XYZ file of C-alpha atoms in Angstrom:
569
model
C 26.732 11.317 -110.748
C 24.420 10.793 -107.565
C 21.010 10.055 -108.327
C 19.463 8.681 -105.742
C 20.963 12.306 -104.101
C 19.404 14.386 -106.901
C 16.086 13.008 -106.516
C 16.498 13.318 -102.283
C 17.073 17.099 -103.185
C 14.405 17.933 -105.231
C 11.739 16.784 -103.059
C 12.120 19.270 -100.811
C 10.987 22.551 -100.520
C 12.699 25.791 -101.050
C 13.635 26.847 -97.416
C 15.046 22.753 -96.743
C 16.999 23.710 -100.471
C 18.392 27.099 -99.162
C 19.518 25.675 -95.643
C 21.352 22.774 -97.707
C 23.056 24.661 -99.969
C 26.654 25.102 -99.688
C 29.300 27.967 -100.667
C 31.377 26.641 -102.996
C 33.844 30.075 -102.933
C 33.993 29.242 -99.562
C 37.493 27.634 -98.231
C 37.487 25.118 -95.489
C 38.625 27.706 -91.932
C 42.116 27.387 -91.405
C 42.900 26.267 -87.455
C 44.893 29.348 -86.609
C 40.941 31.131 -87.475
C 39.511 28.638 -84.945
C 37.805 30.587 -82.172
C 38.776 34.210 -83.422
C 34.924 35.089 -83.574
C 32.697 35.056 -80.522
C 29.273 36.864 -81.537
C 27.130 36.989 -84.082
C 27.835 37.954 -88.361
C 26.099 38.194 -91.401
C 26.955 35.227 -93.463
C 27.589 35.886 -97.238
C 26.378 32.500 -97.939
C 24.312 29.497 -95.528
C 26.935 26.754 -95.042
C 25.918 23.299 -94.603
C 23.516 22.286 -92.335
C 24.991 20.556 -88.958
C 23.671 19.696 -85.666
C 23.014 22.911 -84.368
C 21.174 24.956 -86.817
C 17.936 26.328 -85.810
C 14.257 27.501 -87.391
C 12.772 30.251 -85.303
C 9.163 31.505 -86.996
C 8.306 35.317 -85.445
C 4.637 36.287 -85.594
C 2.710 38.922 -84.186
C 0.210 41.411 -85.471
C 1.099 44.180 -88.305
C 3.077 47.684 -87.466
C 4.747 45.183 -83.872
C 8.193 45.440 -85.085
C 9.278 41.712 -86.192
C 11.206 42.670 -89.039
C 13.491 45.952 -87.194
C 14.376 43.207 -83.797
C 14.941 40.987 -86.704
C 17.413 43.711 -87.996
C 18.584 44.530 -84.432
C 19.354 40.921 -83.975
C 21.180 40.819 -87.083
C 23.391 44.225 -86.333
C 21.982 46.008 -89.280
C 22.760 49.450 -89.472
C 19.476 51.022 -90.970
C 17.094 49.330 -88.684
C 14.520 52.616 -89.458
C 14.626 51.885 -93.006
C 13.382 48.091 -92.891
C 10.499 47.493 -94.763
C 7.245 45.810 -93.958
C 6.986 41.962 -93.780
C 5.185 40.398 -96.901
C 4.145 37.077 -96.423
C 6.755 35.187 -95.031
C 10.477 36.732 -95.408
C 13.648 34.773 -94.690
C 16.857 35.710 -93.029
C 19.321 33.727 -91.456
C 22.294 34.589 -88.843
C 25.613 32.773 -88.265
C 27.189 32.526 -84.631
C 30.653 30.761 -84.123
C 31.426 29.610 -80.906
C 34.272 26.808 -80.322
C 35.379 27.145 -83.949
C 32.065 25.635 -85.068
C 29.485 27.427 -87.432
C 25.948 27.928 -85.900
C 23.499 29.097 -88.106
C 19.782 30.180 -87.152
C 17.776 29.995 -90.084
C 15.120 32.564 -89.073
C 10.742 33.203 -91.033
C 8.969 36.877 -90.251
C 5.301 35.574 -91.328
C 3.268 38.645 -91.758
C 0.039 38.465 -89.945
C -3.033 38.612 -92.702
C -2.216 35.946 -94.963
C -2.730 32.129 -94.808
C -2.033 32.017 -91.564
C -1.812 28.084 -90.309
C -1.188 27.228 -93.607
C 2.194 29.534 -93.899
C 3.362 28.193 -90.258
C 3.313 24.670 -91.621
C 6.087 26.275 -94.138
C 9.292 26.740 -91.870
C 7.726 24.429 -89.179
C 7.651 21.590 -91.726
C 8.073 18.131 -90.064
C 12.106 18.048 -90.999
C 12.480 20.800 -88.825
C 9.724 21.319 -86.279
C 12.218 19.246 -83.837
C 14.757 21.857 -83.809
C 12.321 24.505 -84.249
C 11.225 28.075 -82.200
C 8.729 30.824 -82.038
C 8.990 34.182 -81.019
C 5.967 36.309 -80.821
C 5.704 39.710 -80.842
C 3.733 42.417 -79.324
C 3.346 45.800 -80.072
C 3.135 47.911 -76.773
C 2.351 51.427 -77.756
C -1.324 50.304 -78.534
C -1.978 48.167 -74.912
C -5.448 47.073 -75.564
C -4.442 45.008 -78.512
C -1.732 43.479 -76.630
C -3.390 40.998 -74.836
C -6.294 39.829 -77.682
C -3.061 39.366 -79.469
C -1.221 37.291 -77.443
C -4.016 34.958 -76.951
C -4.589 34.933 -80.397
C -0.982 33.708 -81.533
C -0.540 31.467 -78.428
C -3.810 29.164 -79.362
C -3.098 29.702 -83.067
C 0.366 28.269 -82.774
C -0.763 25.635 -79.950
C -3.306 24.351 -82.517
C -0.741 24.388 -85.600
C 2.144 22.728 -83.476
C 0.185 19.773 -82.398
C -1.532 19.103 -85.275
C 2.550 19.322 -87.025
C 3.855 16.494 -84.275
C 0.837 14.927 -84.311
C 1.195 13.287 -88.050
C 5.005 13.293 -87.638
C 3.940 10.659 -84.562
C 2.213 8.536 -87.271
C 6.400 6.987 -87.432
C 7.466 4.699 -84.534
C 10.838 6.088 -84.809
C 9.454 10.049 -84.889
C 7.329 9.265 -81.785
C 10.305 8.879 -79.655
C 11.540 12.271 -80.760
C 8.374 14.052 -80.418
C 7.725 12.782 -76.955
C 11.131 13.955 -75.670
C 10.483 17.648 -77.125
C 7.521 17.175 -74.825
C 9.369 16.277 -72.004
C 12.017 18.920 -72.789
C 9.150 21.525 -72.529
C 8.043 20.183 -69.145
C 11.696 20.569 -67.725
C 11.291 24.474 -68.298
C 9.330 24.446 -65.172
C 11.388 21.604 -62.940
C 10.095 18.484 -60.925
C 9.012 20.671 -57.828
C 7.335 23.059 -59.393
C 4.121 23.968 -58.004
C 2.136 24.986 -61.379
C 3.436 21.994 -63.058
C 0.017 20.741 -62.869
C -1.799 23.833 -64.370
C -0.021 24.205 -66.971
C 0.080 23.343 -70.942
C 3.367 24.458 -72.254
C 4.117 24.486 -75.942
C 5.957 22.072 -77.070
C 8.934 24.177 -79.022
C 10.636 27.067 -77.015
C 8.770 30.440 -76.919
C 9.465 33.848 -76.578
C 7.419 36.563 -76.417
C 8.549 40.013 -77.053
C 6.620 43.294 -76.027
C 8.439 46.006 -78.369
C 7.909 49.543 -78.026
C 8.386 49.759 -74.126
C 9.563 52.861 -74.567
C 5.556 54.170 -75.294
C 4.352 51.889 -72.605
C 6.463 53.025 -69.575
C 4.713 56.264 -70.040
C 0.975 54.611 -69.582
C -0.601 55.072 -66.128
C 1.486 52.342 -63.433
C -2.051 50.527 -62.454
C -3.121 50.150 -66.202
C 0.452 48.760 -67.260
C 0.296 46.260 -64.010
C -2.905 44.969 -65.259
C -1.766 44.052 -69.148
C 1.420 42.625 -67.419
C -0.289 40.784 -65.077
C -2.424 39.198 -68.222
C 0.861 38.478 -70.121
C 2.667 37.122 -67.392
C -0.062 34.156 -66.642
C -0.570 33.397 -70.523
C 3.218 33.238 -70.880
C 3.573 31.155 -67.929
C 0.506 29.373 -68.632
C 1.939 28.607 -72.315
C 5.646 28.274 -70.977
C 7.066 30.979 -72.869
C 9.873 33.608 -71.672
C 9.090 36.926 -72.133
C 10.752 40.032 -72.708
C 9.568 43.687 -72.768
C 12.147 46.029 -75.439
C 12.600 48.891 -77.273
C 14.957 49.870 -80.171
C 15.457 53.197 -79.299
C 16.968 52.161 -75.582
C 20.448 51.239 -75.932
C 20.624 49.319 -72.416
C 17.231 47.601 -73.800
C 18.856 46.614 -77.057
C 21.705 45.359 -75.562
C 19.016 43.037 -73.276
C 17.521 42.017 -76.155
C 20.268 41.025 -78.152
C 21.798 39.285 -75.576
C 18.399 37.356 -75.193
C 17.827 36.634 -78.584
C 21.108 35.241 -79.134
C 21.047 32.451 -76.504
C 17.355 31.487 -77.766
C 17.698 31.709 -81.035
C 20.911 29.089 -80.539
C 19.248 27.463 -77.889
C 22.482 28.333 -75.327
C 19.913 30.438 -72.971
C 20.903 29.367 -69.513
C 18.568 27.674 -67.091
C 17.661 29.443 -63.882
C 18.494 32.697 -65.125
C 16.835 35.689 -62.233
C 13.541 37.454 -63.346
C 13.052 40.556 -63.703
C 9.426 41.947 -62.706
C 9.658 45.391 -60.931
C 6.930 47.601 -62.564
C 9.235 50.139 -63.140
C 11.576 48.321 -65.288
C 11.330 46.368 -68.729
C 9.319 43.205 -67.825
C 11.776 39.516 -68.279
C 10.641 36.389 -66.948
C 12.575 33.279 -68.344
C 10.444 30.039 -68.922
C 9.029 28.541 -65.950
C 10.925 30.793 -63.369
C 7.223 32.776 -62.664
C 4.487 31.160 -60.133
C 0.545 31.799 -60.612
C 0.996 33.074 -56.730
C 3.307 35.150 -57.908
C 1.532 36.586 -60.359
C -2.098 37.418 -58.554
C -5.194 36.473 -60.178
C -7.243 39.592 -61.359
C -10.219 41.032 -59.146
C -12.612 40.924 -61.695
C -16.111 39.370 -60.832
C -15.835 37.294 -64.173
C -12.870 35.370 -63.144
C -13.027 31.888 -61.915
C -9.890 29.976 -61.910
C -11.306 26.172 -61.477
C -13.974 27.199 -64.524
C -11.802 24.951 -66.444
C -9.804 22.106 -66.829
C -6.406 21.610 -68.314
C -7.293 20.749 -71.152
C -9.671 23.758 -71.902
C -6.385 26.077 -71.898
C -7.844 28.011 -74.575
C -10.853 29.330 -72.505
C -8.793 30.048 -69.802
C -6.394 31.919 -71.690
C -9.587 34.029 -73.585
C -11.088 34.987 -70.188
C -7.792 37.403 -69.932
C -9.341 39.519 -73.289
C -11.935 40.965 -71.494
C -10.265 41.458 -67.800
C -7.223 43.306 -70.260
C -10.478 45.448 -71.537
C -11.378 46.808 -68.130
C -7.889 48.997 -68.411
C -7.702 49.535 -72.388
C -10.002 49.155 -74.759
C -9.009 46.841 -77.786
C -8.746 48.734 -80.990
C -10.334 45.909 -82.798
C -7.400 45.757 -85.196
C -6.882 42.382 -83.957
C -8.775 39.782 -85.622
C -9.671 36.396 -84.369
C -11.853 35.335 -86.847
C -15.171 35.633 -85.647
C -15.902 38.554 -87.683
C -15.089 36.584 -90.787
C -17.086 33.889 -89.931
C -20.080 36.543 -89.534
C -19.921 37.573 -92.596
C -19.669 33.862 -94.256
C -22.830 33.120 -92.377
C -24.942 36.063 -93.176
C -23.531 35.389 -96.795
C -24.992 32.555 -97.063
C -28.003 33.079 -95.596
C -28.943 36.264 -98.101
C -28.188 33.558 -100.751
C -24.761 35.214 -102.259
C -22.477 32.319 -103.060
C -18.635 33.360 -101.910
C -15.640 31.354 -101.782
C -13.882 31.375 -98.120
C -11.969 34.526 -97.633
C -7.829 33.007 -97.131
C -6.879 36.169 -96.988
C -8.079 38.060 -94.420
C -7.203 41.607 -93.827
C -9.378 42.877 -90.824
C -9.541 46.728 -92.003
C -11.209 45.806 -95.277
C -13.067 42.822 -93.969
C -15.124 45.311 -91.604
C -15.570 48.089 -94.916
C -16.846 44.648 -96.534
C -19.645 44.301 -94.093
C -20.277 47.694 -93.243
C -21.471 48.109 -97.099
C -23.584 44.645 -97.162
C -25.864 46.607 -94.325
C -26.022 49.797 -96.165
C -26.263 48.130 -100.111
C -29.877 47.917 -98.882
C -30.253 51.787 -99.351
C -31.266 51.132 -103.028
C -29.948 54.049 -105.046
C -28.740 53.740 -108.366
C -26.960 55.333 -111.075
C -26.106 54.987 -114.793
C -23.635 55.959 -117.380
C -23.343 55.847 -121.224
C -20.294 56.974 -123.189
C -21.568 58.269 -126.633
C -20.147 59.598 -129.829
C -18.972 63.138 -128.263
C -20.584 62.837 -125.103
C -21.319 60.996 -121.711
C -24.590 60.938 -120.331
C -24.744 60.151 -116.871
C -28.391 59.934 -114.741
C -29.068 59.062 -110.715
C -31.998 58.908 -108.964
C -32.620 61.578 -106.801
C -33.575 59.725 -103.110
C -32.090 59.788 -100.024
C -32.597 57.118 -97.806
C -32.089 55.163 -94.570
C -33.361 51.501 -93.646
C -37.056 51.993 -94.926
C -37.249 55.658 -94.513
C -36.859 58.189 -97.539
C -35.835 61.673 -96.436
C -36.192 63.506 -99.435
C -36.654 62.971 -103.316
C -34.563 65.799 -104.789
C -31.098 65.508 -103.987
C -28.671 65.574 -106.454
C -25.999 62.744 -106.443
C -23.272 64.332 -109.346
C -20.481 66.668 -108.395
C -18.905 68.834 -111.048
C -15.447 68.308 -110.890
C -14.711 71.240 -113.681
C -15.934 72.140 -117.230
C -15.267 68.417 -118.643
C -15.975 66.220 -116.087
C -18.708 65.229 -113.910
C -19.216 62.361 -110.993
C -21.874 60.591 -110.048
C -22.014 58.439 -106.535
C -23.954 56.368 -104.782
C -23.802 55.416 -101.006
C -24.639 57.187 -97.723
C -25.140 60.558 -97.562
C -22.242 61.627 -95.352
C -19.681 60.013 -97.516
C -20.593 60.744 -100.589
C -20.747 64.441 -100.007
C -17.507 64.227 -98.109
C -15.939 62.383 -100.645
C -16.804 64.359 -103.394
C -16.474 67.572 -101.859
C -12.754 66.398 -101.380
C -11.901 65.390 -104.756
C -13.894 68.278 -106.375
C -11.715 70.745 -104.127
C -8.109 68.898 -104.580
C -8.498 68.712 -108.315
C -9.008 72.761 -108.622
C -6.075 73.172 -106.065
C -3.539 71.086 -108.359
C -4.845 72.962 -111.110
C -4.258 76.197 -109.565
C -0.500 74.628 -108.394
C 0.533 73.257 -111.599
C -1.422 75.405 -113.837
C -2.415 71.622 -115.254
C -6.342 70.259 -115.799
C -5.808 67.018 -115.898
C -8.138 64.574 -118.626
C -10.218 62.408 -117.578
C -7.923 58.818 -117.734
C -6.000 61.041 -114.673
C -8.569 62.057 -112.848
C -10.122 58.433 -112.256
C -6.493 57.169 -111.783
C -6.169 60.179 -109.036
C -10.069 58.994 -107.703
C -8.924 55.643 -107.331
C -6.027 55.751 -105.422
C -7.492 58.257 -102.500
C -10.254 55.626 -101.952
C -7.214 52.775 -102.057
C -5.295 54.861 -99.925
C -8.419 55.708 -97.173
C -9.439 51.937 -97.688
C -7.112 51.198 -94.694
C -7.636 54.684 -92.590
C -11.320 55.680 -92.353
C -12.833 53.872 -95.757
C -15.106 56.138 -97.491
C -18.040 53.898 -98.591
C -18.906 55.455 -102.173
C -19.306 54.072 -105.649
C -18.533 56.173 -108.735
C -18.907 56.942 -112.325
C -16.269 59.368 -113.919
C -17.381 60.801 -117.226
C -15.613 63.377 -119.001
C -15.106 64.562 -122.330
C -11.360 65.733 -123.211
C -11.011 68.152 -125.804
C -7.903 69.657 -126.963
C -7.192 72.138 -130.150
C -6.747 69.884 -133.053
C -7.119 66.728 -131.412
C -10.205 64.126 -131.628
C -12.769 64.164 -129.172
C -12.233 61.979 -126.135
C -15.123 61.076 -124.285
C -14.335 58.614 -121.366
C -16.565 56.817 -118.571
C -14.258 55.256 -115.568
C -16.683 52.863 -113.350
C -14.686 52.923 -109.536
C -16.312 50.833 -106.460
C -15.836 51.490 -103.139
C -12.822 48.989 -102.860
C -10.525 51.052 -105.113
C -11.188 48.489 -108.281
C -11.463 50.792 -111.172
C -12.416 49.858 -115.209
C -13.076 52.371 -118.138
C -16.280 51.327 -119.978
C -18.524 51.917 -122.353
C -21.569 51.946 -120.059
C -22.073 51.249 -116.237
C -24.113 51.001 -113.321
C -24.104 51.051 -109.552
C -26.136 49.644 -107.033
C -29.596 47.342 -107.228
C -30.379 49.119 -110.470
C -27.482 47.777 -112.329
C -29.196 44.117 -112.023
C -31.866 45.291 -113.820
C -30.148 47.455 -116.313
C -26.840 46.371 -117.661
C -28.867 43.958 -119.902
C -30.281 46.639 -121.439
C -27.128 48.327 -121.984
C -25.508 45.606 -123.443
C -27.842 45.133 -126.445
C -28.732 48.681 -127.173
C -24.822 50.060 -126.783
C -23.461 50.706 -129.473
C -20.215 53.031 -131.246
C -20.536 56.326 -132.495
C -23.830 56.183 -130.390
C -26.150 59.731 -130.519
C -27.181 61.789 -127.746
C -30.971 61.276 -128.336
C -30.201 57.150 -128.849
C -28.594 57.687 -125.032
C -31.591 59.183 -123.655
C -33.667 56.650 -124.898
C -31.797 53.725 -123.542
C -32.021 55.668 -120.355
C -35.509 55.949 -120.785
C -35.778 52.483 -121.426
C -33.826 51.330 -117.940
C -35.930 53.821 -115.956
C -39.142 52.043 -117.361
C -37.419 48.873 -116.774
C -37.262 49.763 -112.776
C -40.681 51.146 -113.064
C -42.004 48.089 -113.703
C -39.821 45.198 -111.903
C -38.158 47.199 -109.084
C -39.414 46.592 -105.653
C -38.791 49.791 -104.144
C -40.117 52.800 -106.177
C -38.026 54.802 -107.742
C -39.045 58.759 -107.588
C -36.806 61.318 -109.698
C -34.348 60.848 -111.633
C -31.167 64.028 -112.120
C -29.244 63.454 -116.049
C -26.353 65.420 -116.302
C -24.493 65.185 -119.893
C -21.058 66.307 -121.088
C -21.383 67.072 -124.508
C -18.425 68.768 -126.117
C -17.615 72.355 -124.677
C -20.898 72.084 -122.245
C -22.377 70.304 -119.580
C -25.528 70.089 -117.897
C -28.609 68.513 -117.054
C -31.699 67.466 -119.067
């Protein structure tokens, strides 16, 4: 027994436990094998860790393409049928050059999570020395490229420093961190003339535009300005970069090629560069000039704005120049938004903890609905012995404007079930109108009504599913009342926000009203409740807004589903 081993072991974490473990079914490599294999293989187990073994951390924004290079790297055979990053995947290849076992222990961090936090994890301090990063970019949407590439570059700058700087904090650490320093100087040479001007990263960097294949086809003075932008920042950041595709044979065979001699750190220096416009963009590390590369024409550019030091501004003046030839999509998120909506948060008063998971697409639906919660309509719900009774008010408004007083908020989705919404006008009636008319065309498919328990289930997942495309920014109740020959009544009320979350209750509420309201449900619900005993606690909550509601409150539409009718009252 080894303790003092043991106990080494289990203090690290699980990728340092992976990269340590070795095969025991594996038999030491005979000499005769030595050199046989010259490329790259998929390892059936990680061997031991020796001098060469690498960490290489790809990031980029969602839909780029990290994990099918990854699987282009790796010689997979169903590239198309990769799935989507989640969180941070691992994958590791073996190259065996010399007889002697290389292995490039390789993180796909997926771009909405924790992000500095989930760097740290393959970038620990054990193995930031012999570490990498490969960002990539996805070219068939060119006005996200560039807010993207800034984005990672001062994202990883700030994480990477911040990493070396506490691993300094050891006399014996310092040494190594300031020769990875050096190292990244060397990328550019002792003559060259941008040494000055420049604030490489520390770790090697490569930056991959996938998708060329879209991007060739873009108009030639458009596609010179993004490459111009990502040639400076690249050379700016000393990065190599690499325009690909993995439909282009010739490209993947580039890439490869590329990949392989970074990823195992055998990628030779003073390698030619490749910058014709009418070819894939490559431009090893420190092989470009700023002459070279132009400065843009814009009126907003000043190159001696800032120091050295204030890389980051430089490199963000390029987000707006890229804008002049494509739009950004806004997909790309640097956290401004967020910090919007943490501000104006806490300035209405609403206590929220920090959002650590950001996901830009339902971030925005988050604050599109704070402005528009102040349209103030309401509606109820009661489940009752054979019944639902469900009520809304009848206004329509827009910032302190009412339109009209009589419009009715339910939609009848058949002969047992009813919905009520609340939100704007435009998508609640396109919303509704959707569901109402997909519900009768499965019926008429599948000869099938389905009960209510389905129909919220069904609800809920189209407003999941649109959360991410166009959200629709409604609130529902669901009531229905399912009735089958000789089985018990079944009267059910689903409560479904705009987010997708969905409950079944005995009561609910939407919108302002529900502050005032639920209260009242809560002591006066009770089982086997009557019809009349529902219209009085409704009664009771209008009253209650009558008398303690700011805004006023105008008419109010019931509808009830009562077994084998519905209507209003």
């Amino acid at each position: 027994m080894q303790p003092s081993v043991e106990a080494k072991v289990s203090s690290k974490d699980i990728w340092t436990l992976v990269s340590t473990m070795e095969d025991p079914s594996k038999k030491p490599q005979k000499p005769a094998d030595v050199g046989e294999v010259d490329g790259l293989e998929k390892p059936v187990a990680t061997a031991a860790p020796e001098e060469r073994d690498t960490f290489t951390l790809f990031v980029g924004p969602r839909g780029a393409g990290k994990s099918s290079l990854t699987a282009t790297f790796r010689s997979s055979t169903k590239v198309e049928e990769v799935k989507p990053t989640t969180a941070l995947d691992y994958v590791f290849v073996r190259s065996r050059a010399n007889g002697r076992a290389a292995v490039a222990h390789m993180w796909e961090l997926a771009s909405t999570k924790c992000v500095n936090e989930m760097i740290k994890v393959p970038l620990g301090s054990e193995r930031i020395l012999n570490g990498a990063l490969v960002i990539v970019l996805d070219l068939s949407t060119p006005g996200d490229v560039v807010p993207a590439l800034v984005k990672w570059l001062t994202t990883l700058y700030a994480v990477v420093h911040e990493v070396l700087k506490a691993k300094e904090k050891n006399p014996v650490e310092k040494l190594a961190v300031s020769a990875l320093k050096q190292e990244a100087m060397t990328r550019y040479g002792t003559a060259h003339p941008d040494k000055d001007e420049v604030t490489p990263l520390p770790l090697p960097l490569l930056v991959v535009g996938n998708k060329y294949e879209t991007f060739r086809e873009e108009d030639s003075v458009k596609r010179k300005g993004v490459t111009q932008a990502v040639r400076y920042l690249a050379h700016m950041y000393g990065a190599n970069v690499l325009f690909t595709s993995t439909k282009d044979k010739v490209l993947v065979t580039q890439f490869r090629s590329v990949m392989k001699g970074f990823a195992f750190r055998t990628m030779p220096r003073g390698a030619s560069k490749e910058v014709d416009p009418a070819k894939a963009l490559f431009v090893p590390a420190g092989a470009d000039l700023f002459e070279d590369i132009g400065v843009p024409k814009s009126a907003g550019w000043r190159q001696d704005r800032f120091s050295k030091d204030q890389h980051e501004e430089k490199a963000r003046q390029w987000i707006k120049i890229a804008s002049e030839y494509y739009p950004p999509t806004g997909a790309v998120d640097d956290g401004s938004s967020q910090r919007e909506m943490e501000e104006r948060d806490g300035k209405e008063g609403e206590e929220e903890t920090p959002n650590q998971f950001p996901e830009p697409s339902i971030d925005r639906a988050r604050q599109q609905k704070r402005k528009k919660h102040k349209k103030m309509d309401s509606v109820f719900g009661i489940v009752g012995k054979d019944f639902v009774l469900l009520a809304a008010d009848c206004k329509v408004v827009r910032s302190i404007l009412v339109y009209k007083d009589d419009e009715d908020k339910s939609i009848n989705l058949d002969d047992h079930k009813v919905m009520v919404a609340s939100g704007p006008q435009s998508d609640r009636l396109a919303f509704g109108e959707y569901i109402q008319k997909n519900m009768k065309l499965y019926e008429l498919r599948n000869g099938v009504t389905l009960n209510g328990a389905a129909t919220a289930n069904y609800v809920r997942g189209e407003l999941a599913r649109f959360l991410r495309k166009a959200p629709y920014q409604v609130n529902l109740l669901i009531g229905a009342v399912d009735a089958a020959p000789e089985t018990p009544v079944e009267p059910s009320l689903h409560w479904i926000d705009y987010l997708g979350a969905m409950v079944k209750v005995n009561f609910g509420a939407h919108g302002y009203g529900s502050n005032f309201c639920l209260s009242i449900f809560d002591r006066e619900w009770k089982p086997e409740l009557e019809l009349d005993e529902a219209k009085k606690i409704l009664k009771m909550c209008r009253a209650e807004l009558d008398m303690r509601f700011l805004v006023r409150n105008g008419q109010w539409a019931y509808k009830v589903r009562v077994t084998g009718s519905l209507g209003a009252i």
